[in-house]
């Protein structure tokens, strides 16, 4: 039971990243965007916010841009396993921004509530803006 309690933030991160990724499909759910970022915000309060936020981001990117692998294989003429590795590396890099959000969010949670309500969205927007311009960063997949 204690092992399961230690795993819940990591499982919660993967499930939250998957739920957020489903919002970028052709027919997203109408209710899910209202709750899809909640796991990421709640991960700011766990024991390892930077790591679990990073895992949330990695799972989000792995679930939202898997089309890169067949594109790299078909048009780039690279082996399938190399395409998977490149996708994993890209997701690991892009997941850093979610990790930074939860890491900074953990510090912001200690502040007064009016500051938290203004600062958390501001940090999200700032990191999304930086991600969109730094090394390409998939600005269309927000």
Tab-separated table of C-alpha atoms in Angstrom:
chain	number	residue	atom	x	y	z
A	1	UNK	CA	0.000	0.000	0.000
A	2	UNK	CA	2.802	2.443	0.819
A	3	UNK	CA	4.450	1.656	-2.513
A	4	UNK	CA	1.228	2.601	-4.291
A	5	UNK	CA	1.063	5.845	-2.324
A	6	UNK	CA	4.578	6.681	-3.467
A	7	UNK	CA	3.659	5.968	-7.097
A	8	UNK	CA	0.465	8.032	-7.245
A	9	UNK	CA	2.138	11.344	-8.237
A	10	UNK	CA	3.951	9.645	-11.114
A	11	UNK	CA	0.810	7.862	-12.342
A	12	UNK	CA	-1.185	11.062	-11.862
A	13	UNK	CA	1.392	12.908	-13.979
A	14	UNK	CA	1.157	10.431	-16.857
A	15	UNK	CA	-2.656	10.406	-16.751
A	16	UNK	CA	-2.781	14.204	-16.613
A	17	UNK	CA	-0.418	14.547	-19.560
A	18	UNK	CA	-2.537	12.106	-21.549
A	19	UNK	CA	-5.744	14.006	-20.698
A	20	UNK	CA	-4.220	17.312	-21.817
A	21	UNK	CA	-2.982	15.684	-25.036
A	22	UNK	CA	-6.514	14.556	-25.880
A	23	UNK	CA	-7.490	18.222	-26.145
A	24	UNK	CA	-5.411	18.594	-29.293
A	25	UNK	CA	-7.266	15.923	-31.252
A	26	UNK	CA	-9.771	16.599	-34.023
A	27	UNK	CA	-12.751	16.192	-31.672
A	28	UNK	CA	-11.753	17.181	-28.122
A	29	UNK	CA	-14.145	16.762	-25.211
A	30	UNK	CA	-15.938	19.913	-24.142
A	31	UNK	CA	-15.453	19.276	-20.423
A	32	UNK	CA	-11.871	18.042	-20.364
A	33	UNK	CA	-10.009	21.342	-20.904
A	34	UNK	CA	-11.523	22.591	-17.665
A	35	UNK	CA	-9.956	19.736	-15.706
A	36	UNK	CA	-6.995	18.671	-17.862
A	37	UNK	CA	-4.541	21.124	-16.310
A	38	UNK	CA	-5.683	20.381	-12.757
A	39	UNK	CA	-3.278	17.428	-12.366
A	40	UNK	CA	-0.380	19.662	-13.371
A	41	UNK	CA	-1.331	22.291	-10.806
A	42	UNK	CA	-1.821	19.663	-8.102
A	43	UNK	CA	1.586	18.183	-8.883
A	44	UNK	CA	3.037	21.505	-7.720
A	45	UNK	CA	2.152	20.445	-4.186
A	46	UNK	CA	3.742	16.993	-4.239
A	47	UNK	CA	7.150	16.008	-2.916
A	48	UNK	CA	9.049	16.269	-6.224
A	49	UNK	CA	7.207	18.945	-8.216
A	50	UNK	CA	9.915	19.499	-10.827
A	51	UNK	CA	10.255	15.784	-11.665
A	52	UNK	CA	6.550	14.988	-11.696
A	53	UNK	CA	5.818	18.097	-13.751
A	54	UNK	CA	8.501	17.035	-16.199
A	55	UNK	CA	6.902	13.577	-16.440
A	56	UNK	CA	3.509	15.244	-17.065
A	57	UNK	CA	5.101	17.214	-19.899
A	58	UNK	CA	6.868	14.198	-21.378
A	59	UNK	CA	3.672	12.158	-21.392
A	60	UNK	CA	1.754	15.078	-22.910
A	61	UNK	CA	4.229	15.415	-25.767
A	62	UNK	CA	4.537	11.671	-26.346
A	63	UNK	CA	0.756	11.374	-26.627
A	64	UNK	CA	0.270	14.521	-28.704
A	65	UNK	CA	2.997	14.270	-31.372
A	66	UNK	CA	3.470	10.549	-32.103
A	67	UNK	CA	2.944	11.367	-35.787
A	68	UNK	CA	6.566	12.496	-35.864
A	69	UNK	CA	7.870	8.926	-35.910
A	70	UNK	CA	6.182	7.800	-39.155
A	71	UNK	CA	7.009	11.182	-40.688
A	72	UNK	CA	10.689	10.759	-39.860
A	73	UNK	CA	10.677	7.171	-41.103
A	74	UNK	CA	8.789	7.828	-44.348
A	75	UNK	CA	10.243	11.165	-45.387
A	76	UNK	CA	13.504	11.237	-43.461
A	77	UNK	CA	14.378	7.655	-44.321
A	78	UNK	CA	15.641	6.945	-40.813
A	79	UNK	CA	15.125	3.663	-38.931
A	80	UNK	CA	11.974	3.284	-36.840
A	81	UNK	CA	13.854	2.889	-33.539
A	82	UNK	CA	15.858	6.044	-34.207
A	83	UNK	CA	12.607	7.881	-34.902
A	84	UNK	CA	11.225	6.676	-31.560
A	85	UNK	CA	14.392	7.775	-29.786
A	86	UNK	CA	14.214	11.209	-31.402
A	87	UNK	CA	10.575	11.556	-30.342
A	88	UNK	CA	11.523	10.609	-26.785
A	89	UNK	CA	14.364	13.142	-26.743
A	90	UNK	CA	12.103	15.871	-28.093
A	91	UNK	CA	9.410	15.037	-25.519
A	92	UNK	CA	12.031	15.068	-22.758
A	93	UNK	CA	13.174	18.538	-23.817
A	94	UNK	CA	9.662	19.939	-24.200
A	95	UNK	CA	8.622	18.375	-20.880
A	96	UNK	CA	11.131	20.625	-19.133
A	97	UNK	CA	8.735	23.537	-19.495
A	98	UNK	CA	5.990	21.740	-17.548
A	99	UNK	CA	8.598	20.779	-14.969
A	100	UNK	CA	9.631	24.397	-14.601
A	101	UNK	CA	5.977	25.357	-14.185
A	102	UNK	CA	5.433	22.923	-11.320
A	103	UNK	CA	8.802	23.774	-9.781
A	104	UNK	CA	8.019	27.484	-9.745
A	105	UNK	CA	4.405	26.742	-8.848
A	106	UNK	CA	5.553	24.905	-5.728
A	107	UNK	CA	7.270	28.069	-4.569
A	108	UNK	CA	4.283	30.222	-5.463
A	109	UNK	CA	1.866	28.049	-3.458
A	110	UNK	CA	3.569	29.287	-0.290
A	111	UNK	CA	2.536	32.870	-1.061
A	112	UNK	CA	-0.757	34.655	-0.481
A	113	UNK	CA	-3.757	33.493	-2.552
A	114	UNK	CA	-4.175	36.671	-4.613
A	115	UNK	CA	-0.555	36.343	-5.722
A	116	UNK	CA	-1.022	32.652	-6.555
A	117	UNK	CA	-4.117	33.350	-8.665
A	118	UNK	CA	-2.233	35.917	-10.732
A	119	UNK	CA	1.257	34.407	-10.765
A	120	UNK	CA	0.474	30.804	-11.756
A	121	UNK	CA	-1.277	31.736	-15.029
A	122	UNK	CA	1.441	34.308	-15.720
A	123	UNK	CA	4.162	31.680	-15.290
A	124	UNK	CA	2.270	29.307	-17.617
A	125	UNK	CA	1.931	31.960	-20.327
A	126	UNK	CA	5.572	33.012	-19.975
A	127	UNK	CA	6.821	29.436	-20.308
A	128	UNK	CA	4.527	28.782	-23.282
A	129	UNK	CA	5.839	31.920	-24.972
A	130	UNK	CA	9.472	30.942	-24.330
A	131	UNK	CA	8.821	27.383	-25.530
A	132	UNK	CA	7.261	28.708	-28.717
A	133	UNK	CA	10.375	30.693	-29.622
A	134	UNK	CA	13.255	28.695	-28.123
A	135	UNK	CA	14.573	26.071	-30.579
A	136	UNK	CA	11.272	25.897	-32.473
A	137	UNK	CA	9.262	24.391	-29.618
A	138	UNK	CA	6.061	23.504	-31.487
A	139	UNK	CA	4.236	26.818	-30.952
A	140	UNK	CA	1.093	25.486	-32.644
A	141	UNK	CA	0.583	22.687	-30.120
A	142	UNK	CA	-0.395	24.669	-27.037
